[in-house]
């Protein structure tokens, strides 16, 4: 069974641009969560989607948004990029609530 | 709000020895899950072990076991017969029952010395 797949693995953008990251969950998993990992702030929860609906949201500005498609694949979008958005963005999927979350390899986003 | 604290930023141990990583958490809720995740340099976050708060029995997965003290809000990870492949960042994490949001600690960088 394929794991959680995140694309691209690396991305370089400049300030002010926008970016879209993609996450394909494990087959059959309907919950997808996104996390931001930085050296200063550690791992922080961005949001969670289940059956195309956002169920939970972390404390991030409105520039961070996401969506989930009918096949459970998810995308997150960051608009008007800032230097502080440089981070590893991790996606995790789970079968149902309470079951362990399985993580992808992440997308390393660098803002110049 | 829930918080997770890992007070050991770095640890190192000789191969084949036993090491214990500490984690404390704070919550006013009664139903929750606790996790240990491992993140090697390859950066993928890998689930090591999971504990359900309503279960008194400590979880065990091969060489990995936990000491779950609910009253003390403590959740330590013991790695027995440590191996070079155990070198990684270890994160303690918490989630409420019915909520997928994981709250992570700051991590412990574990190095296994050959």
PDB file of N, CA and C in Angstrom, chain B residues 17-106:
ATOM      1  N   UNK B  17      22.496  -0.084  24.465  1.00  0.00           N
ATOM      2  CA  UNK B  17      22.040   0.352  25.780  1.00  0.00           C
ATOM      3  C   UNK B  17      20.566   0.746  25.738  1.00  0.00           C
ATOM      4  N   UNK B  18      20.036   1.021  26.914  1.00  0.00           N
ATOM      5  CA  UNK B  18      18.647   1.456  27.048  1.00  0.00           C
ATOM      6  C   UNK B  18      18.610   2.954  27.327  1.00  0.00           C
ATOM      7  N   UNK B  19      17.653   3.624  26.725  1.00  0.00           N
ATOM      8  CA  UNK B  19      17.522   5.073  26.919  1.00  0.00           C
ATOM      9  C   UNK B  19      16.048   5.414  27.139  1.00  0.00           C
ATOM     10  N   UNK B  20      15.820   6.410  27.973  1.00  0.00           N
ATOM     11  CA  UNK B  20      14.455   6.854  28.259  1.00  0.00           C
ATOM     12  C   UNK B  20      14.307   8.334  27.935  1.00  0.00           C
ATOM     13  N   UNK B  21      13.309   8.643  27.118  1.00  0.00           N
ATOM     14  CA  UNK B  21      13.009  10.023  26.742  1.00  0.00           C
ATOM     15  C   UNK B  21      11.784  10.489  27.529  1.00  0.00           C
ATOM     16  N   UNK B  22      11.853  11.707  28.029  1.00  0.00           N
ATOM     17  CA  UNK B  22      10.789  12.219  28.894  1.00  0.00           C
ATOM     18  C   UNK B  22       9.804  13.101  28.149  1.00  0.00           C
ATOM     19  N   UNK B  23       8.580  13.074  28.618  1.00  0.00           N
ATOM     20  CA  UNK B  23       7.533  13.926  28.056  1.00  0.00           C
ATOM     21  C   UNK B  23       6.489  14.182  29.138  1.00  0.00           C
ATOM     22  N   UNK B  24       6.107  15.424  29.308  1.00  0.00           N
ATOM     23  CA  UNK B  24       4.980  15.753  30.175  1.00  0.00           C
ATOM     24  C   UNK B  24       3.992  16.556  29.363  1.00  0.00           C
ATOM     25  N   UNK B  25       2.751  16.522  29.776  1.00  0.00           N
ATOM     26  CA  UNK B  25       1.719  17.231  29.026  1.00  0.00           C
ATOM     27  C   UNK B  25       0.736  17.842  30.009  1.00  0.00           C
ATOM     28  N   UNK B  26      -0.038  18.741  29.510  1.00  0.00           N
ATOM     29  CA  UNK B  26      -1.018  19.402  30.359  1.00  0.00           C
ATOM     30  C   UNK B  26      -2.348  19.452  29.629  1.00  0.00           C
ATOM     31  N   UNK B  27      -3.384  18.963  30.271  1.00  0.00           N
ATOM     32  CA  UNK B  27      -4.719  19.012  29.710  1.00  0.00           C
ATOM     33  C   UNK B  27      -5.723  18.886  30.842  1.00  0.00           C
ATOM     34  N   UNK B  28      -6.886  19.442  30.632  1.00  0.00           N
ATOM     35  CA  UNK B  28      -7.962  19.295  31.601  1.00  0.00           C
ATOM     36  C   UNK B  28      -8.960  18.233  31.130  1.00  0.00           C
ATOM     37  N   UNK B  29      -8.694  17.664  29.949  1.00  0.00           N
ATOM     38  CA  UNK B  29      -9.573  16.650  29.393  1.00  0.00           C
ATOM     39  C   UNK B  29      -9.210  15.274  29.931  1.00  0.00           C
ATOM     40  N   UNK B  30     -10.158  14.345  29.773  1.00  0.00           N
ATOM     41  CA  UNK B  30      -9.934  13.001  30.302  1.00  0.00           C
ATOM     42  C   UNK B  30      -9.721  11.953  29.226  1.00  0.00           C
ATOM     43  N   UNK B  31     -10.215  12.245  28.016  1.00  0.00           N
ATOM     44  CA  UNK B  31     -10.120  11.283  26.924  1.00  0.00           C
ATOM     45  C   UNK B  31      -9.198  11.815  25.840  1.00  0.00           C
ATOM     46  N   UNK B  32      -8.073  11.162  25.695  1.00  0.00           N
ATOM     47  CA  UNK B  32      -7.087  11.643  24.740  1.00  0.00           C
ATOM     48  C   UNK B  32      -6.128  10.517  24.353  1.00  0.00           C
ATOM     49  N   UNK B  33      -5.288  10.827  23.399  1.00  0.00           N
ATOM     50  CA  UNK B  33      -4.261   9.891  22.936  1.00  0.00           C
ATOM     51  C   UNK B  33      -2.901  10.559  23.089  1.00  0.00           C
ATOM     52  N   UNK B  34      -1.908   9.735  23.312  1.00  0.00           N
ATOM     53  CA  UNK B  34      -0.529  10.197  23.342  1.00  0.00           C
ATOM     54  C   UNK B  34       0.287   9.378  22.349  1.00  0.00           C
ATOM     55  N   UNK B  35       1.253  10.028  21.745  1.00  0.00           N
ATOM     56  CA  UNK B  35       2.047   9.390  20.702  1.00  0.00           C
ATOM     57  C   UNK B  35       3.529   9.738  20.873  1.00  0.00           C
ATOM     58  N   UNK B  36       4.349   8.835  20.379  1.00  0.00           N
ATOM     59  CA  UNK B  36       5.745   9.155  20.120  1.00  0.00           C
ATOM     60  C   UNK B  36       5.973   8.973  18.624  1.00  0.00           C
ATOM     61  N   UNK B  37       6.522  10.024  18.013  1.00  0.00           N
ATOM     62  CA  UNK B  37       6.888   9.977  16.609  1.00  0.00           C
ATOM     63  C   UNK B  37       8.406  10.133  16.499  1.00  0.00           C
ATOM     64  N   UNK B  38       8.948   9.510  15.477  1.00  0.00           N
ATOM     65  CA  UNK B  38      10.382   9.575  15.205  1.00  0.00           C
ATOM     66  C   UNK B  38      10.570  10.251  13.858  1.00  0.00           C
ATOM     67  N   UNK B  39      11.527  11.180  13.792  1.00  0.00           N
ATOM     68  CA  UNK B  39      11.820  11.848  12.526  1.00  0.00           C
ATOM     69  C   UNK B  39      13.321  11.743  12.259  1.00  0.00           C
ATOM     70  N   UNK B  40      13.724  10.778  11.419  1.00  0.00           N
ATOM     71  CA  UNK B  40      15.141  10.643  11.054  1.00  0.00           C
ATOM     72  C   UNK B  40      15.530  11.764  10.102  1.00  0.00           C
ATOM     73  N   UNK B  41      16.817  11.848   9.764  1.00  0.00           N
ATOM     74  CA  UNK B  41      17.254  12.893   8.823  1.00  0.00           C
ATOM     75  C   UNK B  41      16.515  12.870   7.488  1.00  0.00           C
ATOM     76  N   UNK B  42      15.978  11.738   7.121  1.00  0.00           N
ATOM     77  CA  UNK B  42      15.195  11.651   5.884  1.00  0.00           C
ATOM     78  C   UNK B  42      13.918  12.467   5.981  1.00  0.00           C
ATOM     79  N   UNK B  43      13.604  12.924   7.185  1.00  0.00           N
ATOM     80  CA  UNK B  43      12.522  13.872   7.542  1.00  0.00           C
ATOM     81  C   UNK B  43      11.110  13.300   7.597  1.00  0.00           C
ATOM     82  N   UNK B  44      10.906  12.050   7.198  1.00  0.00           N
ATOM     83  CA  UNK B  44       9.557  11.509   7.320  1.00  0.00           C
ATOM     84  C   UNK B  44       9.239  11.230   8.784  1.00  0.00           C
ATOM     85  N   UNK B  45       8.082  11.651   9.223  1.00  0.00           N
ATOM     86  CA  UNK B  45       7.624  11.447  10.587  1.00  0.00           C
ATOM     87  C   UNK B  45       7.037  10.045  10.682  1.00  0.00           C
ATOM     88  N   UNK B  46       7.602   9.227  11.574  1.00  0.00           N
ATOM     89  CA  UNK B  46       7.182   7.831  11.677  1.00  0.00           C
ATOM     90  C   UNK B  46       6.597   7.580  13.060  1.00  0.00           C
ATOM     91  N   UNK B  47       5.414   6.985  13.099  1.00  0.00           N
ATOM     92  CA  UNK B  47       4.796   6.669  14.385  1.00  0.00           C
ATOM     93  C   UNK B  47       5.561   5.541  15.062  1.00  0.00           C
ATOM     94  N   UNK B  48       5.960   5.771  16.306  1.00  0.00           N
ATOM     95  CA  UNK B  48       6.678   4.759  17.077  1.00  0.00           C
ATOM     96  C   UNK B  48       5.703   3.983  17.955  1.00  0.00           C
ATOM     97  N   UNK B  49       4.871   4.719  18.680  1.00  0.00           N
ATOM     98  CA  UNK B  49       3.986   4.072  19.640  1.00  0.00           C
ATOM     99  C   UNK B  49       2.831   4.995  19.993  1.00  0.00           C
ATOM    100  N   UNK B  50       1.711   4.409  20.359  1.00  0.00           N
ATOM    101  CA  UNK B  50       0.489   5.164  20.650  1.00  0.00           C
ATOM    102  C   UNK B  50      -0.124   4.628  21.933  1.00  0.00           C
ATOM    103  N   UNK B  51      -0.619   5.551  22.751  1.00  0.00           N
ATOM    104  CA  UNK B  51      -1.243   5.176  24.021  1.00  0.00           C
ATOM    105  C   UNK B  51      -2.610   5.827  24.120  1.00  0.00           C
ATOM    106  N   UNK B  52      -3.603   5.047  24.456  1.00  0.00           N
ATOM    107  CA  UNK B  52      -4.928   5.592  24.708  1.00  0.00           C
ATOM    108  C   UNK B  52      -5.049   5.876  26.200  1.00  0.00           C
ATOM    109  N   UNK B  53      -5.474   7.075  26.537  1.00  0.00           N
ATOM    110  CA  UNK B  53      -5.453   7.514  27.937  1.00  0.00           C
ATOM    111  C   UNK B  53      -6.332   6.670  28.842  1.00  0.00           C
ATOM    112  N   UNK B  54      -7.398   6.097  28.294  1.00  0.00           N
ATOM    113  CA  UNK B  54      -8.302   5.328  29.146  1.00  0.00           C
ATOM    114  C   UNK B  54      -7.777   3.912  29.412  1.00  0.00           C
ATOM    115  N   UNK B  55      -6.694   3.556  28.749  1.00  0.00           N
ATOM    116  CA  UNK B  55      -6.089   2.244  28.984  1.00  0.00           C
ATOM    117  C   UNK B  55      -4.962   2.389  29.998  1.00  0.00           C
ATOM    118  N   UNK B  56      -5.043   1.659  31.067  1.00  0.00           N
ATOM    119  CA  UNK B  56      -4.014   1.763  32.090  1.00  0.00           C
ATOM    120  C   UNK B  56      -2.744   1.027  31.692  1.00  0.00           C
ATOM    121  N   UNK B  57      -2.892   0.002  30.872  1.00  0.00           N
ATOM    122  CA  UNK B  57      -1.719  -0.782  30.483  1.00  0.00           C
ATOM    123  C   UNK B  57      -0.826   0.034  29.566  1.00  0.00           C
ATOM    124  N   UNK B  58       0.467   0.019  29.851  1.00  0.00           N
ATOM    125  CA  UNK B  58       1.426   0.736  29.023  1.00  0.00           C
ATOM    126  C   UNK B  58       1.599   0.060  27.667  1.00  0.00           C
ATOM    127  N   UNK B  59       1.634   0.874  26.616  1.00  0.00           N
ATOM    128  CA  UNK B  59       1.801   0.344  25.268  1.00  0.00           C
ATOM    129  C   UNK B  59       3.237  -0.129  25.049  1.00  0.00           C
ATOM    130  N   UNK B  60       3.367  -1.159  24.225  1.00  0.00           N
ATOM    131  CA  UNK B  60       4.685  -1.718  23.885  1.00  0.00           C
ATOM    132  C   UNK B  60       4.700  -2.087  22.413  1.00  0.00           C
ATOM    133  N   UNK B  61       5.801  -1.752  21.752  1.00  0.00           N
ATOM    134  CA  UNK B  61       6.016  -2.135  20.358  1.00  0.00           C
ATOM    135  C   UNK B  61       7.458  -2.591  20.224  1.00  0.00           C
ATOM    136  N   UNK B  62       7.652  -3.901  20.303  1.00  0.00           N
ATOM    137  CA  UNK B  62       8.994  -4.473  20.184  1.00  0.00           C
ATOM    138  C   UNK B  62       9.952  -3.855  21.204  1.00  0.00           C
ATOM    139  N   UNK B  63      10.977  -3.134  20.756  1.00  0.00           N
ATOM    140  CA  UNK B  63      11.971  -2.574  21.679  1.00  0.00           C
ATOM    141  C   UNK B  63      11.505  -1.275  22.339  1.00  0.00           C
ATOM    142  N   UNK B  64      10.354  -0.796  21.920  1.00  0.00           N
ATOM    143  CA  UNK B  64       9.856   0.489  22.406  1.00  0.00           C
ATOM    144  C   UNK B  64       8.712   0.273  23.401  1.00  0.00           C
ATOM    145  N   UNK B  65       8.775   0.942  24.515  1.00  0.00           N
ATOM    146  CA  UNK B  65       7.698   0.858  25.498  1.00  0.00           C
ATOM    147  C   UNK B  65       7.536   2.230  26.141  1.00  0.00           C
ATOM    148  N   UNK B  66       6.369   2.434  26.716  1.00  0.00           N
ATOM    149  CA  UNK B  66       6.117   3.710  27.376  1.00  0.00           C
ATOM    150  C   UNK B  66       5.812   3.476  28.845  1.00  0.00           C
ATOM    151  N   UNK B  67       6.052   4.546  29.606  1.00  0.00           N
ATOM    152  CA  UNK B  67       5.624   4.587  31.004  1.00  0.00           C
ATOM    153  C   UNK B  67       4.616   5.720  31.100  1.00  0.00           C
ATOM    154  N   UNK B  68       3.345   5.353  31.115  1.00  0.00           N
ATOM    155  CA  UNK B  68       2.259   6.326  31.110  1.00  0.00           C
ATOM    156  C   UNK B  68       1.758   6.508  32.534  1.00  0.00           C
ATOM    157  N   UNK B  69       1.940   7.708  33.048  1.00  0.00           N
ATOM    158  CA  UNK B  69       1.478   8.053  34.393  1.00  0.00           C
ATOM    159  C   UNK B  69       0.416   9.147  34.239  1.00  0.00           C
ATOM    160  N   UNK B  70      -0.849   8.731  34.199  1.00  0.00           N
ATOM    161  CA  UNK B  70      -1.917   9.692  33.885  1.00  0.00           C
ATOM    162  C   UNK B  70      -2.044  10.779  34.949  1.00  0.00           C
ATOM    163  N   UNK B  71      -1.979  10.412  36.202  1.00  0.00           N
ATOM    164  CA  UNK B  71      -2.138  11.402  37.270  1.00  0.00           C
ATOM    165  C   UNK B  71      -1.022  12.438  37.232  1.00  0.00           C
ATOM    166  N   UNK B  72       0.165  11.984  36.918  1.00  0.00           N
ATOM    167  CA  UNK B  72       1.316  12.884  36.843  1.00  0.00           C
ATOM    168  C   UNK B  72       1.431  13.550  35.494  1.00  0.00           C
ATOM    169  N   UNK B  73       0.599  13.142  34.535  1.00  0.00           N
ATOM    170  CA  UNK B  73       0.634  13.661  33.151  1.00  0.00           C
ATOM    171  C   UNK B  73       2.034  13.501  32.579  1.00  0.00           C
ATOM    172  N   UNK B  74       2.516  12.301  32.669  1.00  0.00           N
ATOM    173  CA  UNK B  74       3.846  11.970  32.194  1.00  0.00           C
ATOM    174  C   UNK B  74       3.762  10.807  31.211  1.00  0.00           C
ATOM    175  N   UNK B  75       4.586  10.854  30.179  1.00  0.00           N
ATOM    176  CA  UNK B  75       4.512   9.845  29.114  1.00  0.00           C
ATOM    177  C   UNK B  75       5.921   9.657  28.563  1.00  0.00           C
ATOM    178  N   UNK B  76       6.714   8.811  29.183  1.00  0.00           N
ATOM    179  CA  UNK B  76       8.101   8.628  28.760  1.00  0.00           C
ATOM    180  C   UNK B  76       8.233   7.437  27.828  1.00  0.00           C
ATOM    181  N   UNK B  77       9.229   7.491  26.971  1.00  0.00           N
ATOM    182  CA  UNK B  77       9.502   6.434  25.991  1.00  0.00           C
ATOM    183  C   UNK B  77      10.808   5.750  26.350  1.00  0.00           C
ATOM    184  N   UNK B  78      10.766   4.432  26.464  1.00  0.00           N
ATOM    185  CA  UNK B  78      11.969   3.655  26.720  1.00  0.00           C
ATOM    186  C   UNK B  78      12.333   2.869  25.476  1.00  0.00           C
ATOM    187  N   UNK B  79      13.578   3.011  25.046  1.00  0.00           N
ATOM    188  CA  UNK B  79      14.085   2.265  23.907  1.00  0.00           C
ATOM    189  C   UNK B  79      15.117   1.285  24.449  1.00  0.00           C
ATOM    190  N   UNK B  80      14.843   0.018  24.279  1.00  0.00           N
ATOM    191  CA  UNK B  80      15.763  -1.022  24.750  1.00  0.00           C
ATOM    192  C   UNK B  80      16.647  -1.489  23.606  1.00  0.00           C
ATOM    193  N   UNK B  81      17.859  -1.976  23.972  1.00  0.00           N
ATOM    194  CA  UNK B  81      18.771  -2.510  22.954  1.00  0.00           C
ATOM    195  C   UNK B  81      18.872  -1.540  21.766  1.00  0.00           C
ATOM    196  N   UNK B  82      19.246  -0.317  22.056  1.00  0.00           N
ATOM    197  CA  UNK B  82      19.229   0.734  21.032  1.00  0.00           C
ATOM    198  C   UNK B  82      20.122   0.373  19.840  1.00  0.00           C
ATOM    199  N   UNK B  83      19.659   0.793  18.673  1.00  0.00           N
ATOM    200  CA  UNK B  83      20.352   0.497  17.428  1.00  0.00           C
ATOM    201  C   UNK B  83      20.692   1.795  16.698  1.00  0.00           C
ATOM    202  N   UNK B  84      21.670   1.720  15.811  1.00  0.00           N
ATOM    203  CA  UNK B  84      22.105   2.912  15.085  1.00  0.00           C
ATOM    204  C   UNK B  84      20.937   3.557  14.328  1.00  0.00           C
ATOM    205  N   UNK B  85      20.039   2.731  13.850  1.00  0.00           N
ATOM    206  CA  UNK B  85      18.883   3.245  13.124  1.00  0.00           C
ATOM    207  C   UNK B  85      17.885   4.000  13.999  1.00  0.00           C
ATOM    208  N   UNK B  86      18.078   3.975  15.302  1.00  0.00           N
ATOM    209  CA  UNK B  86      17.206   4.727  16.203  1.00  0.00           C
ATOM    210  C   UNK B  86      17.608   6.199  16.278  1.00  0.00           C
ATOM    211  N   UNK B  87      18.750   6.547  15.702  1.00  0.00           N
ATOM    212  CA  UNK B  87      19.187   7.946  15.689  1.00  0.00           C
ATOM    213  C   UNK B  87      18.161   8.784  14.934  1.00  0.00           C
ATOM    214  N   UNK B  88      17.603   9.779  15.617  1.00  0.00           N
ATOM    215  CA  UNK B  88      16.525  10.586  15.039  1.00  0.00           C
ATOM    216  C   UNK B  88      16.075  11.640  16.045  1.00  0.00           C
ATOM    217  N   UNK B  89      15.214  12.524  15.569  1.00  0.00           N
ATOM    218  CA  UNK B  89      14.461  13.400  16.484  1.00  0.00           C
ATOM    219  C   UNK B  89      13.228  12.641  16.931  1.00  0.00           C
ATOM    220  N   UNK B  90      12.934  12.704  18.223  1.00  0.00           N
ATOM    221  CA  UNK B  90      11.749  12.053  18.748  1.00  0.00           C
ATOM    222  C   UNK B  90      10.793  13.103  19.290  1.00  0.00           C
ATOM    223  N   UNK B  91       9.560  13.032  18.817  1.00  0.00           N
ATOM    224  CA  UNK B  91       8.543  13.991  19.232  1.00  0.00           C
ATOM    225  C   UNK B  91       7.438  13.277  20.001  1.00  0.00           C
ATOM    226  N   UNK B  92       7.093  13.859  21.116  1.00  0.00           N
ATOM    227  CA  UNK B  92       5.931  13.436  21.874  1.00  0.00           C
ATOM    228  C   UNK B  92       4.741  14.263  21.381  1.00  0.00           C
ATOM    229  N   UNK B  93       3.577  13.652  21.252  1.00  0.00           N
ATOM    230  CA  UNK B  93       2.423  14.376  20.729  1.00  0.00           C
ATOM    231  C   UNK B  93       1.145  13.954  21.443  1.00  0.00           C
ATOM    232  N   UNK B  94       0.184  14.838  21.408  1.00  0.00           N
ATOM    233  CA  UNK B  94      -1.083  14.671  22.127  1.00  0.00           C
ATOM    234  C   UNK B  94      -2.224  14.985  21.186  1.00  0.00           C
ATOM    235  N   UNK B  95      -3.313  14.234  21.296  1.00  0.00           N
ATOM    236  CA  UNK B  95      -4.534  14.635  20.600  1.00  0.00           C
ATOM    237  C   UNK B  95      -5.729  14.268  21.454  1.00  0.00           C
ATOM    238  N   UNK B  96      -6.745  15.096  21.385  1.00  0.00           N
ATOM    239  CA  UNK B  96      -7.978  14.810  22.101  1.00  0.00           C
ATOM    240  C   UNK B  96      -8.749  13.746  21.355  1.00  0.00           C
ATOM    241  N   UNK B  97      -9.482  12.937  22.072  1.00  0.00           N
ATOM    242  CA  UNK B  97     -10.342  11.949  21.439  1.00  0.00           C
ATOM    243  C   UNK B  97     -11.371  12.689  20.592  1.00  0.00           C
ATOM    244  N   UNK B  98     -11.528  12.276  19.343  1.00  0.00           N
ATOM    245  CA  UNK B  98     -12.476  12.922  18.455  1.00  0.00           C
ATOM    246  C   UNK B  98     -11.912  14.112  17.713  1.00  0.00           C
ATOM    247  N   UNK B  99     -10.606  14.346  17.834  1.00  0.00           N
ATOM    248  CA  UNK B  99      -9.977  15.488  17.186  1.00  0.00           C
ATOM    249  C   UNK B  99      -8.645  15.038  16.601  1.00  0.00           C
ATOM    250  N   UNK B 100      -8.449  15.302  15.314  1.00  0.00           N
ATOM    251  CA  UNK B 100      -7.222  14.853  14.667  1.00  0.00           C
ATOM    252  C   UNK B 100      -6.015  15.738  14.948  1.00  0.00           C
ATOM    253  N   UNK B 101      -6.242  16.917  15.491  1.00  0.00           N
ATOM    254  CA  UNK B 101      -5.137  17.849  15.694  1.00  0.00           C
ATOM    255  C   UNK B 101      -4.119  17.267  16.670  1.00  0.00           C
ATOM    256  N   UNK B 102      -2.864  17.200  16.219  1.00  0.00           N
ATOM    257  CA  UNK B 102      -1.765  16.766  17.074  1.00  0.00           C
ATOM    258  C   UNK B 102      -1.043  17.994  17.619  1.00  0.00           C
ATOM    259  N   UNK B 103      -0.816  17.985  18.934  1.00  0.00           N
ATOM    260  CA  UNK B 103       0.017  19.004  19.559  1.00  0.00           C
ATOM    261  C   UNK B 103       1.343  18.342  19.898  1.00  0.00           C
ATOM    262  N   UNK B 104       2.421  18.911  19.361  1.00  0.00           N
ATOM    263  CA  UNK B 104       3.733  18.298  19.502  1.00  0.00           C
ATOM    264  C   UNK B 104       4.581  19.003  20.555  1.00  0.00           C
ATOM    265  N   UNK B 105       5.492  18.234  21.153  1.00  0.00           N
ATOM    266  CA  UNK B 105       6.552  18.822  21.960  1.00  0.00           C
ATOM    267  C   UNK B 105       7.653  19.323  21.047  1.00  0.00           C
ATOM    268  N   UNK B 106       8.689  19.870  21.651  1.00  0.00           N
ATOM    269  CA  UNK B 106       9.774  20.473  20.874  1.00  0.00           C
ATOM    270  C   UNK B 106      10.788  19.449  20.380  1.00  0.00           C
TER     271      UNK B 106
END
